[in-house]
One Martini backbone bead per residue (centre of mass of N, CA, C, O) as a GRO file, in nm:
protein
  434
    1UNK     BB    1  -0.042   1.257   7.151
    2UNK     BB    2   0.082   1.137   6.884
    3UNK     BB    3  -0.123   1.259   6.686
    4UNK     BB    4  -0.062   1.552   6.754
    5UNK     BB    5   0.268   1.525   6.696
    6UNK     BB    6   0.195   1.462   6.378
    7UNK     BB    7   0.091   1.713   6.296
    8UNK     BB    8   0.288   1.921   6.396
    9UNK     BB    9   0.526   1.815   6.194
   10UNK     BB   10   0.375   1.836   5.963
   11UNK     BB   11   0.343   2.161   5.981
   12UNK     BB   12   0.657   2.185   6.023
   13UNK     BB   13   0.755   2.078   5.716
   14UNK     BB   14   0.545   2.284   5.536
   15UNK     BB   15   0.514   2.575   5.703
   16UNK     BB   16   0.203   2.569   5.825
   17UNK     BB   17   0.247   2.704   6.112
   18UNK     BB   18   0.179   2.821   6.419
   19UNK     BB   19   0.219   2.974   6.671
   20UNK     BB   20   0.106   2.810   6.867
   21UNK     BB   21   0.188   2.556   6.777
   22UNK     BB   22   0.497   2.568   6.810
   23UNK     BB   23   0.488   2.568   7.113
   24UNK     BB   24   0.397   2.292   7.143
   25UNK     BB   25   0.608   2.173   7.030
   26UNK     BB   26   0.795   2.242   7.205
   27UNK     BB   27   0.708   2.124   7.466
   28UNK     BB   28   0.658   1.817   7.354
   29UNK     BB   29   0.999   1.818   7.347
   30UNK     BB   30   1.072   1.880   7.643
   31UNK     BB   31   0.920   1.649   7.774
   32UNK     BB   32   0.978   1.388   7.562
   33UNK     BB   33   1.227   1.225   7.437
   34UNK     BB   34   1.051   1.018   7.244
   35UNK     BB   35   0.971   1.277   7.069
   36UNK     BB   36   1.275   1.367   6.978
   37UNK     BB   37   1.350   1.107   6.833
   38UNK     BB   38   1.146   1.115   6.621
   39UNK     BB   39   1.226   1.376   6.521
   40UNK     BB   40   1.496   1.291   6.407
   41UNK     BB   41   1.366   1.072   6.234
   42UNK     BB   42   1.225   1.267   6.050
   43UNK     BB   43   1.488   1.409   5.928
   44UNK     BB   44   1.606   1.221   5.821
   45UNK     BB   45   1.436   1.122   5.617
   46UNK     BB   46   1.414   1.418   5.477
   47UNK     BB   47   1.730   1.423   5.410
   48UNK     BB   48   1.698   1.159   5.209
   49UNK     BB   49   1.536   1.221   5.027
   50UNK     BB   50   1.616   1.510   4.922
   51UNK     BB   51   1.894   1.343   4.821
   52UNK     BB   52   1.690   1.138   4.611
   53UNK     BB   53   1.591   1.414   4.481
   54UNK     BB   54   1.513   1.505   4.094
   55UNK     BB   55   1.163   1.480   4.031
   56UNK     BB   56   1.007   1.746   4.185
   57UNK     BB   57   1.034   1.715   4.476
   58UNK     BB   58   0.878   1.888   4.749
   59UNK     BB   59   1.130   1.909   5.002
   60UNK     BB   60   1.181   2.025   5.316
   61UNK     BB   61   1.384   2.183   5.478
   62UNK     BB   62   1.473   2.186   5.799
   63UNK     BB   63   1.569   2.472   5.749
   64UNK     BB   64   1.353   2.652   5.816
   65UNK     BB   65   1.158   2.949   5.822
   66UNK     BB   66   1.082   2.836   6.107
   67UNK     BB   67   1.364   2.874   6.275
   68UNK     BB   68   1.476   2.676   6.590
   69UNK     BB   69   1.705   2.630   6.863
   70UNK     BB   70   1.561   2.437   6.990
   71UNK     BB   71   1.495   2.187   6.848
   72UNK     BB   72   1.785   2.111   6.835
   73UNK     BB   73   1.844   2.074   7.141
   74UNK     BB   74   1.604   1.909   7.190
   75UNK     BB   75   1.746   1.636   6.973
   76UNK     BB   76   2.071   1.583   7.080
   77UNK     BB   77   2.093   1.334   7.255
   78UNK     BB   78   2.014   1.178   6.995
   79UNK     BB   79   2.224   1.280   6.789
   80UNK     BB   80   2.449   1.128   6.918
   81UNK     BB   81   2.368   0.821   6.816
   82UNK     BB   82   2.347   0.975   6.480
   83UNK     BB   83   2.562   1.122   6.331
   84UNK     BB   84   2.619   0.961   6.084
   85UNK     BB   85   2.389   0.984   5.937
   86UNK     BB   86   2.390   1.312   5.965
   87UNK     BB   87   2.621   1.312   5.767
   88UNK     BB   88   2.535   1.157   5.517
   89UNK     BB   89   2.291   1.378   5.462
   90UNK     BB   90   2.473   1.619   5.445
   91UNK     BB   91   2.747   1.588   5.258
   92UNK     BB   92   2.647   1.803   5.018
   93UNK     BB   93   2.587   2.124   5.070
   94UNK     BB   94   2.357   2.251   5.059
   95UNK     BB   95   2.173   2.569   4.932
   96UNK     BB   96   1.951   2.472   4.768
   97UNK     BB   97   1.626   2.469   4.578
   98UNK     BB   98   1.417   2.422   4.318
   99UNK     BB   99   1.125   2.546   4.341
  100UNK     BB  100   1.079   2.675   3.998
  101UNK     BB  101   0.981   2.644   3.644
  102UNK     BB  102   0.940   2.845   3.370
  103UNK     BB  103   1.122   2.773   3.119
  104UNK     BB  104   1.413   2.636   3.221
  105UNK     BB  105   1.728   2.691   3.101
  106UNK     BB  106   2.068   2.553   3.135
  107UNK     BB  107   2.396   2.602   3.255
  108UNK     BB  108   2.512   2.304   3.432
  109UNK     BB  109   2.658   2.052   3.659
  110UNK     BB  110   2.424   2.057   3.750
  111UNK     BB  111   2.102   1.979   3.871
  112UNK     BB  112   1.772   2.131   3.707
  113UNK     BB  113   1.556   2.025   3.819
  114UNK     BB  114   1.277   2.042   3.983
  115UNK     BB  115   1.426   2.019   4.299
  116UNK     BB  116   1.700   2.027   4.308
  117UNK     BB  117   1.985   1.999   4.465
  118UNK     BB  118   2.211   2.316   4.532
  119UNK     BB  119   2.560   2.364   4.511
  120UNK     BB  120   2.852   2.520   4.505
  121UNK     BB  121   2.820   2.724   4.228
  122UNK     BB  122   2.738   2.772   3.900
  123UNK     BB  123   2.477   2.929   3.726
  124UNK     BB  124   2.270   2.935   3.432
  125UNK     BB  125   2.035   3.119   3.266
  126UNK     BB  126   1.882   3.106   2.913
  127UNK     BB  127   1.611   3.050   3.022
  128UNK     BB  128   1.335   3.205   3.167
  129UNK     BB  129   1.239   3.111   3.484
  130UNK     BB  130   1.354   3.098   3.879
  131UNK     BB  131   1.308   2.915   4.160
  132UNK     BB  132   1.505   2.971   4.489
  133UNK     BB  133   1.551   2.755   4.785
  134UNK     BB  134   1.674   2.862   5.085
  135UNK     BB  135   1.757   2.724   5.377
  136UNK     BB  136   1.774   3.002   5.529
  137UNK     BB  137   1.477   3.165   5.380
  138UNK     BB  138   1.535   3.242   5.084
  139UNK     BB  139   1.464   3.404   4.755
  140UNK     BB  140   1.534   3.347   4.392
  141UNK     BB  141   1.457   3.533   4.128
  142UNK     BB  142   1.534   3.424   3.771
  143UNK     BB  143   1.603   3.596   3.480
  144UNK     BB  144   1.639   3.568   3.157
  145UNK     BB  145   1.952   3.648   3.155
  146UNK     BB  146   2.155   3.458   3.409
  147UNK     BB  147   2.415   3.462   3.642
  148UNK     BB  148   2.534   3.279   3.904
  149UNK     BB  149   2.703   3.236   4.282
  150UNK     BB  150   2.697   2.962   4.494
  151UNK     BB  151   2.815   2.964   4.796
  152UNK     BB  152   2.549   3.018   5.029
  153UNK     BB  153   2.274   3.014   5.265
  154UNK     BB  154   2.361   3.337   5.255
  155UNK     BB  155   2.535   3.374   4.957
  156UNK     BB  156   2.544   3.556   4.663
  157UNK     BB  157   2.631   3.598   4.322
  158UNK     BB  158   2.573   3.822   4.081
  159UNK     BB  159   2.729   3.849   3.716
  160UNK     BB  160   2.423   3.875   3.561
  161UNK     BB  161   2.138   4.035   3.508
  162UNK     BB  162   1.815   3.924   3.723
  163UNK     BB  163   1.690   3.989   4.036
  164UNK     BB  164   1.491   3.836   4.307
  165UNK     BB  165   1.430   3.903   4.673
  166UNK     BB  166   1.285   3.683   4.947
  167UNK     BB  167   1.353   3.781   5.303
  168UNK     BB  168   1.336   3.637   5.572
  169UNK     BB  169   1.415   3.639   5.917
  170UNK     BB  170   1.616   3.372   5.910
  171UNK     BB  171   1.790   3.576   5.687
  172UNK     BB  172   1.886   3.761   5.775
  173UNK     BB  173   2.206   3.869   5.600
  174UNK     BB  174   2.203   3.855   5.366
  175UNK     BB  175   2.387   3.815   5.048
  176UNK     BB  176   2.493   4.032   4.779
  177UNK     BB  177   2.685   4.040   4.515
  178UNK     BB  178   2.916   4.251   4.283
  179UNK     BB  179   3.098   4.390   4.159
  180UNK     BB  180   3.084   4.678   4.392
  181UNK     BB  181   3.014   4.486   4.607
  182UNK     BB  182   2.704   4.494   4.823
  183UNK     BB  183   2.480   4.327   4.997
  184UNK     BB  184   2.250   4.364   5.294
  185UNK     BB  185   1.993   4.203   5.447
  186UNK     BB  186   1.664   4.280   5.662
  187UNK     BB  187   1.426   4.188   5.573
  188UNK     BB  188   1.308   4.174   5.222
  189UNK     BB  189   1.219   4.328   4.920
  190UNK     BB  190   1.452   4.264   4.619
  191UNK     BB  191   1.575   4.405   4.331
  192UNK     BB  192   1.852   4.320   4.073
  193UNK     BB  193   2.088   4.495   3.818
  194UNK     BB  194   2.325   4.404   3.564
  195UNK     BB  195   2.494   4.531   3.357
  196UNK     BB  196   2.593   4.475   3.057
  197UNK     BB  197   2.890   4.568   3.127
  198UNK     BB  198   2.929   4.479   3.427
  199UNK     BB  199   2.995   4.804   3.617
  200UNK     BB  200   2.689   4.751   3.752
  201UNK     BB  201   2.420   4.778   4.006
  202UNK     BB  202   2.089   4.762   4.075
  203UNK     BB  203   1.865   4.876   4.344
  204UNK     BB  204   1.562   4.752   4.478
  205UNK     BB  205   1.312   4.850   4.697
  206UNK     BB  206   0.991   4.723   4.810
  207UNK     BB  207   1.028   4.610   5.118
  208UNK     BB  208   1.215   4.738   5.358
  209UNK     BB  209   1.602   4.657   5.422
  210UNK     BB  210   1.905   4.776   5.286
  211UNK     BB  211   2.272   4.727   5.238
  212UNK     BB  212   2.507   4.888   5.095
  213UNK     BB  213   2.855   4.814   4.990
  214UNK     BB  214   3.141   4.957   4.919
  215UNK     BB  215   3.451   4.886   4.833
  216UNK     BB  216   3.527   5.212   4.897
  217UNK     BB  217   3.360   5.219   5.195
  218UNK     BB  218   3.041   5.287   5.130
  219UNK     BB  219   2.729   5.340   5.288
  220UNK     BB  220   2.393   5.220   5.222
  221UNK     BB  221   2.040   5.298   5.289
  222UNK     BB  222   1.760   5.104   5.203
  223UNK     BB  223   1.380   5.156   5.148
  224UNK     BB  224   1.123   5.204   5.063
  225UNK     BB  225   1.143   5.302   4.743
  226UNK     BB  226   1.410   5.240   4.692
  227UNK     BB  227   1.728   5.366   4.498
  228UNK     BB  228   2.039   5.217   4.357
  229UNK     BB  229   2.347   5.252   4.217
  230UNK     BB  230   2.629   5.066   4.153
  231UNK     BB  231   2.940   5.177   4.087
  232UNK     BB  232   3.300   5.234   4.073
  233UNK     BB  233   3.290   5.517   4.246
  234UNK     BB  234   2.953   5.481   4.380
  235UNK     BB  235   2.618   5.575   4.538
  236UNK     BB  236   2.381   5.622   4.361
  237UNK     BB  237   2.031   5.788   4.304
  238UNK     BB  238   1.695   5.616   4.188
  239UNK     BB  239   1.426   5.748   3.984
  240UNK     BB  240   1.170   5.488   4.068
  241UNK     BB  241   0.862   5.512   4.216
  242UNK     BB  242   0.748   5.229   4.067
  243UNK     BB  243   0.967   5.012   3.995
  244UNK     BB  244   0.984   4.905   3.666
  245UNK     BB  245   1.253   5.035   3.594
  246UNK     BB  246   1.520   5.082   3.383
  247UNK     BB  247   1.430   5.225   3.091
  248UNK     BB  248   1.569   5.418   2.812
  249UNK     BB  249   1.466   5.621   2.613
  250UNK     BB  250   1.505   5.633   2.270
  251UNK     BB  251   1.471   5.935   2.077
  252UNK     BB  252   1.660   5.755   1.840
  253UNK     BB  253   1.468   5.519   1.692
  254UNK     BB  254   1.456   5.215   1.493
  255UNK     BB  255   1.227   4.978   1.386
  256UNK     BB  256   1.237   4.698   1.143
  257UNK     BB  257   1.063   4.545   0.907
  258UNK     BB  258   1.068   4.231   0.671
  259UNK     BB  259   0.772   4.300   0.499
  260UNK     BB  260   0.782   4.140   0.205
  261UNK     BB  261   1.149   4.073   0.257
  262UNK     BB  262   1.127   3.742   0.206
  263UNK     BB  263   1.296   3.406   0.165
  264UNK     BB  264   1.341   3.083   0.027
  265UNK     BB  265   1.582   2.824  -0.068
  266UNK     BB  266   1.592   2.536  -0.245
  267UNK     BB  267   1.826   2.307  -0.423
  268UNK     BB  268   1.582   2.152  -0.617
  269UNK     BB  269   1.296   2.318  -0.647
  270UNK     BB  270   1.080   2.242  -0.426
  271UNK     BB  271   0.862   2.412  -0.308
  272UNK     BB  272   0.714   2.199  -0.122
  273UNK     BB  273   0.978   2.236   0.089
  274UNK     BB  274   0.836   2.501   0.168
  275UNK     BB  275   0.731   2.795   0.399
  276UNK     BB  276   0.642   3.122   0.443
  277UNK     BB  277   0.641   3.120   0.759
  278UNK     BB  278   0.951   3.047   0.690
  279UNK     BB  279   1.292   3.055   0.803
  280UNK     BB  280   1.494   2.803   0.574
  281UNK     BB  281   1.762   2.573   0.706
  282UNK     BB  282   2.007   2.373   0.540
  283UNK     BB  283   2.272   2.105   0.573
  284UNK     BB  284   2.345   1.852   0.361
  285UNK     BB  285   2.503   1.584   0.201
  286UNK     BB  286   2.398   1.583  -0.073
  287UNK     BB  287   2.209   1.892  -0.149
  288UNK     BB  288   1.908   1.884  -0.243
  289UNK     BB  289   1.780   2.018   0.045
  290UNK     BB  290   1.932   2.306   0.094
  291UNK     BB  291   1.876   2.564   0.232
  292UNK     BB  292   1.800   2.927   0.272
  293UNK     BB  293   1.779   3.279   0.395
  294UNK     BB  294   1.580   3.593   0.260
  295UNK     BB  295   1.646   3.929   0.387
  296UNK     BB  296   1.506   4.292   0.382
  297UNK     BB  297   1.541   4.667   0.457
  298UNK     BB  298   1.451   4.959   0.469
  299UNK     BB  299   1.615   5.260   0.444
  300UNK     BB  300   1.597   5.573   0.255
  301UNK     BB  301   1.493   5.759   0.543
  302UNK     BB  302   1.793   5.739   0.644
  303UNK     BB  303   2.098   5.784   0.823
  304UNK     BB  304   2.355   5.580   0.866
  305UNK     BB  305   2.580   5.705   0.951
  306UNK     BB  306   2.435   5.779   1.227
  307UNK     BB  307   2.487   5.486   1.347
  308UNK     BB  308   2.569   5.347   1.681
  309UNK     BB  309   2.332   5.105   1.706
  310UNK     BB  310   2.266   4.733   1.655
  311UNK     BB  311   1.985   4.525   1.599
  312UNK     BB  312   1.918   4.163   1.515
  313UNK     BB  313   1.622   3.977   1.548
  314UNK     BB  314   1.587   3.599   1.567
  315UNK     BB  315   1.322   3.364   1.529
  316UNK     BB  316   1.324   3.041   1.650
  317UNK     BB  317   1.163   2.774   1.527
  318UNK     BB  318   1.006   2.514   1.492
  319UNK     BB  319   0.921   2.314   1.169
  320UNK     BB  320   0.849   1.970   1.183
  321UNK     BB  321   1.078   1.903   1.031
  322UNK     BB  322   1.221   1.615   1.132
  323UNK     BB  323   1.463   1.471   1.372
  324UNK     BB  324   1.653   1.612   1.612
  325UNK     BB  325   1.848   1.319   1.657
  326UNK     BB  326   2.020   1.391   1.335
  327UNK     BB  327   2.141   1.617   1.566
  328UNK     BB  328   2.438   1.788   1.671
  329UNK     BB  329   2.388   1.985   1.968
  330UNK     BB  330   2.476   2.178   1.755
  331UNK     BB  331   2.484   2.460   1.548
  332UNK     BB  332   2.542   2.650   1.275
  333UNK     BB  333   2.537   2.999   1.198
  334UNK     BB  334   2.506   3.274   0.927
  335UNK     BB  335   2.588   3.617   0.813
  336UNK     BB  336   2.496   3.789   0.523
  337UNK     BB  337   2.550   4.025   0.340
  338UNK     BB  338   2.454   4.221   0.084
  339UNK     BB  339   2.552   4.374  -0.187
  340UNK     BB  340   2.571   4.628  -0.385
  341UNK     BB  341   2.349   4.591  -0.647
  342UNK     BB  342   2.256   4.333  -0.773
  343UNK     BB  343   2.199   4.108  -0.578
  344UNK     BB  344   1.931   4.275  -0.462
  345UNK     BB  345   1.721   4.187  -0.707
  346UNK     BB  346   1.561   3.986  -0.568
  347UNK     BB  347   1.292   3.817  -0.548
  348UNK     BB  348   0.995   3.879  -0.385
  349UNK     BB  349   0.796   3.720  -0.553
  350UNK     BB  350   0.709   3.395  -0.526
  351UNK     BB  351   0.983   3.204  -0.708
  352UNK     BB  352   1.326   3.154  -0.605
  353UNK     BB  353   1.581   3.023  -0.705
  354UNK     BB  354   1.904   2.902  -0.673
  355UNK     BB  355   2.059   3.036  -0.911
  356UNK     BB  356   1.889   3.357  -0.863
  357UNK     BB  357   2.058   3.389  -0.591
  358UNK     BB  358   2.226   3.495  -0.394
  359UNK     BB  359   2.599   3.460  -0.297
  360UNK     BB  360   2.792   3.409  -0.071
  361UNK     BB  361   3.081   3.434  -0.219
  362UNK     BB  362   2.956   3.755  -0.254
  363UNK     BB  363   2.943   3.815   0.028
  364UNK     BB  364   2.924   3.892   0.386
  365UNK     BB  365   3.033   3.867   0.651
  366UNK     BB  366   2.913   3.938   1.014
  367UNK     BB  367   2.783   3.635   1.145
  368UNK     BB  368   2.748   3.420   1.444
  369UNK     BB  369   2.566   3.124   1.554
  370UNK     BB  370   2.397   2.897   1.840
  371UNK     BB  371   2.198   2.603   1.844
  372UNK     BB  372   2.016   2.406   2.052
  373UNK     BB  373   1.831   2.113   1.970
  374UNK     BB  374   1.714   2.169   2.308
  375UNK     BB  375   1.651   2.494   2.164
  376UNK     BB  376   1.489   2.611   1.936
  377UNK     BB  377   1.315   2.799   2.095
  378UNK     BB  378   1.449   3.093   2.012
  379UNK     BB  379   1.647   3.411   2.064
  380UNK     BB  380   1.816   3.651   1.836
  381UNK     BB  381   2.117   3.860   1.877
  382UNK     BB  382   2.277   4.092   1.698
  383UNK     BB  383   2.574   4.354   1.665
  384UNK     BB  384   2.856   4.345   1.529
  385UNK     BB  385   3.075   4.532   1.395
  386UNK     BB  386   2.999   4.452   1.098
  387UNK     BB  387   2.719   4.506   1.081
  388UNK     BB  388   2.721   4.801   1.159
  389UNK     BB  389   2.936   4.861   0.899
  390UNK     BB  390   2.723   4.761   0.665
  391UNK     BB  391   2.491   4.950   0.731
  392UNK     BB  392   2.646   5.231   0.730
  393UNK     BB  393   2.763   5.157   0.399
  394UNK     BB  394   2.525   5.206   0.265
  395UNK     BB  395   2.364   5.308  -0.055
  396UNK     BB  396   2.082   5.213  -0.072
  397UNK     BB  397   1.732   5.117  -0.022
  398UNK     BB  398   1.876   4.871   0.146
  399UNK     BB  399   1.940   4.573   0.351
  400UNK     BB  400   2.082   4.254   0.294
  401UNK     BB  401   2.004   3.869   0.379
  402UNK     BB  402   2.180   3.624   0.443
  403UNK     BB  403   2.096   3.233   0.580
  404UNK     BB  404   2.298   2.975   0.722
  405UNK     BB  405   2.432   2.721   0.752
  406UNK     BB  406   2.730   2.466   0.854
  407UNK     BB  407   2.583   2.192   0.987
  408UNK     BB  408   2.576   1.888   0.978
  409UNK     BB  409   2.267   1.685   0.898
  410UNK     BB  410   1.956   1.562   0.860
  411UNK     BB  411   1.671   1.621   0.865
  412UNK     BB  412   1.649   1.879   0.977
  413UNK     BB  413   1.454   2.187   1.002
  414UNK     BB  414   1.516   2.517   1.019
  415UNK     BB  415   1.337   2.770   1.178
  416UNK     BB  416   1.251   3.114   1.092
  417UNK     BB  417   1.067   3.386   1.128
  418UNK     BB  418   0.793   3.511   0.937
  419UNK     BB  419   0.632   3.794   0.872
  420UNK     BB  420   0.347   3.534   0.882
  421UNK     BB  421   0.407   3.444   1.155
  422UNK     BB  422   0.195   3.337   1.454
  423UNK     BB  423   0.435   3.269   1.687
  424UNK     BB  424   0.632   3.510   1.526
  425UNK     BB  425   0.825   3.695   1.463
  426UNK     BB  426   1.003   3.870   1.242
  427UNK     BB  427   1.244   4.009   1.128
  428UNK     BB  428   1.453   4.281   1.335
  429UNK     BB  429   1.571   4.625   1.301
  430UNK     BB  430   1.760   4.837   1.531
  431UNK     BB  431   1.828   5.193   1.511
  432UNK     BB  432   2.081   5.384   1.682
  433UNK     BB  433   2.119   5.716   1.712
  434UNK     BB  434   2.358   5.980   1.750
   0.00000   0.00000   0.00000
C-alpha cells in the first residue's frame, strides 16, 4: 500500500497522473492519517528543495496545475503541528519559476537562471524567449524586448513588448494588466502586444475566452481566433483570422545594404590586424591598435525630403580577438555622419590608412549606445532625431557613417558585422518615406 501511495505522490508532484489516479489518491488520504503526514513531509521537502534552487532544478510547486482542495484540507491535522516550518519554507512569496530560458538575457535583480523562483517585481527580457511557470497553474511566454511586473500568482502586468500565455484550469481569472485596462482569462491561449509608444495593446485568443475590461468602463468578450485592441478610448475589432501577427506592409519603404562600402582602420596602418569579416572599432591607453569603422549607402535614386522615419541597424557579434574580462562592463559607441564634400570620397577598395580617413572631429555626432561585455552578440537599432535629419539634408549621392568607441578598454576588440560576415547581415538602413 505505502509503495502504491509513493508512486502515485510521485505522479502527483510531476503532474503526470490520471484522472483515476488522482481519485485513489485522495481516498488513501482520506482515510489513513499516517499517509497524510507523509503527504506533508513530501511538501515540505518540495518546498525547501525548491527554496534553494538556483542552478536549473526543476521542482514542481505544490500548487500544482491540478490542484484540488481536498489534499490541503486532507493534511490540515498534520500541517497544523507544522507551521513553523511550513510557513518558513514559504516565507519567500514565490509567484513563478523560470521554467525555460532559450538565450535569454535579462535586466533584474531577482535570480534569472532557468529554475529560479520569482517574487512579485520587475523583470526586463532583453534578449532570448523565457517561459515563465505561475504557481497557480498559467504558463507565460515572453518574446525580447519586453518588461513585465510581476504582481501576483494571478496577476501581471505586461508594460512593453509580447508575451503569449496558456491558462489551465486552475488559473482561470488570471488577470493580465496594460496601459488601458486588462484582461480576465477563462481558461484559454492567448498572447497579448504592447505597441512602441505603449499607447495601446493587441489581444488575440487562439482558442478558448477572455475578457478585455477597459479602465472607461467598456468590457468585450473575444473567444477562438478573435482579436482586438484597446487604445486609450475605446476597443476596437482586429481582423487578423490567421492570428500571425499586425505587421502592416509599408507601401512605401526601401531598405539599403552598404555592400561594397564598408572598412576599417587600425592607428598603427598594420593590415594584419583588421578582418574585412568585421567593422572592427577599439579605443586603448596607447592608441597605436585603435580601430574605427567606415561604412556608407547609395541614396542617389531616393528624394531623401520626402523620409518620414529611418532605422539604421548594426550586428554586432565577437570577433574573438582579446579578452572580455580586460574590459568594463559595458562600452560606449558613437555614430558620426560624414559631412558632404571631400571627406565622402575615401578609399573603398584596398588598404585605408588611418591618415587618409575621414576625421571624427569634421563629422556630425548622430547618436550613441551601449553594448554590455556579457552580451556582444547583440542587434543595435539606432533612429535618433539627429540621424533623421543627417539623411533628410543630405546633398550628394552616398550618406556615410564613421563608427567608434570612447570606452577605454584592454585587449578586446569589438566588431560589428559587415556585409562579407557570414554570421550576420551588415550595416541596414532602412528608409520609411512619406
Amino acid at each position: 500500500m505505502n509503495k502504491k501511495f509513493d508512486q502515485l505522490l510521485h505522479k502527483y508532484f510531476l503532474d503526470n497522473i490520471s484522472e483515476l489516479e488522482f481519485k485513489e489518491l485522495e481516498n488513501l488520504l482520506e482515510n489513513n492519517a499516517d499517509l497524510r503526514q507523509r503527504y506533508l513531509d513530501y511538501t515540505m521537502m518540495d518546498a525547501g528543495l525548491r527554496s534553494h534552487s538556483q542552478e536549473g532544478m526543476n521542482i514542481v510547486n505544490i500548487q500544482k496545475k491540478r490542484s484540488n482542495p481536498f489534499l490541503w484540507f486532507a493534511a490540515a491535522a498534520a500541517m497544523l503541528i507544522c507551521l513553523p516550518a511550513f510557513f518558513f519554507f514559504n516565507s519567500a512569496n514565490t509567484i513563478a519559476v523560470i521554467q525555460s530560458s532559450e538565450y535569454a538575457g535579462w535586466e533584474s535583480s531577482q535570480a534569472t537562471l532557468e529554475g529560479s523562483e520569482l517574487h512579485a517585481g520587475t523583470l526586463n527580457l532583453t534578449t532570448g524567449v523565457a517561459t515563465l511557470a505561475f504557481n497557480s497553474g498559467a504558463d507565460l511566454t515572453l518574446e525580447a524586448p519586453a518588461k513585465i511586473e510581476l504582481i501576483s500568482a494571478m496577476e501581471v502586468k505586461l508594460i512593453s513588448g509580447n508575451m503569449s500565455m496558456y491558462v489551465r484550469e486552475s488559473a482561470q481569472g488570471f488577470r493580465v494588466n496594460t496601459p488601458n485596462g486588462y484582461a480576465i482569462d477563462h481558461g484559454t491561449r492567448f498572447s497579448v502586444s504592447i505597441s512602441e509608444d505603449k499607447k495601446s495593446a493587441d489581444f488575440k485568443v487562439l482558442e478558448g475566452e477572455i475578457s478585455l475590461h477597459h479602465e472607461l468602463g467598456e468590457v468585450k468578450h473575444l473567444s477562438d481566433a478573435q482579436a482586438s485592441q484597446m487604445n486609450a478610448s475605446t476597443l476596437a475589432d482586429l481582423q487578423d483570422s490567421d492570428l500571425e501577427g499586425f505587421l502592416k506592409n509599408e507601401a512605401n519603404s526601401h531598405i539599403l545594404s552598404s555592400i561594397g562600402h564598408e572598412t576599417s582602420i587600425v592607428f598603427n596602418n598594420q593590415q594584419s590586424r583588421l578582418n574585412q569579416n568585421f567593422l572592427m572599432v577599439k579605443k586603448n591607453k596607447k592608441g597605436d591598435v585603435n580601430r574605427r569603422a567606415f561604412f556608407a549607402f547609395q541614396v542617389d535614386e531616393l528624394d531623401l525630403s520626402n523620409i518620414a522615419r529611418i532605422s539604421l541597424s548594426l550586428n554586432s557579434i565577437p570577433t574573438s580577438l582579446g579578452e572580455v574580462g580586460t574590459m568594463p562592463a559595458e562600452s560606449t559607441f558613437h555614430l558620426y555622419g560624414i559631412k558632404d564634400g571631400e571627406d565622402e570620397q575615401w578609399q573603398r577598395t584596398g588598404f585605408l590608412k588611418w591618415a587618409d580617413a575621414p576625421k571624427i572631429k569634421k563629422a556630425l555626432p548622430l547618436a550613441s549606445f551601449k553594448i554590455s561585455r556579457a552580451n556582444l552578440r547583440t542587434t543595435v537599432r539606432l533612429d535618433s532625431p539627429e540621424l533623421l535629419n543627417f539623411i533628410k539634408s543630405n546633398q550628394s549621392s552616398e550618406v556615410g557613417f564613421i563608427l567608434a568607441c570612447s570606452t577605454l578598454g584592454g585587449t578586446l576588440v569589438h566588431g560589428f558585422a559587415s556585409s562579407l560576415n557570414t554570421e550576420a547581415s551588415g550595416p541596414r538602413l532602412e528608409l520609411i518615406m512619406e
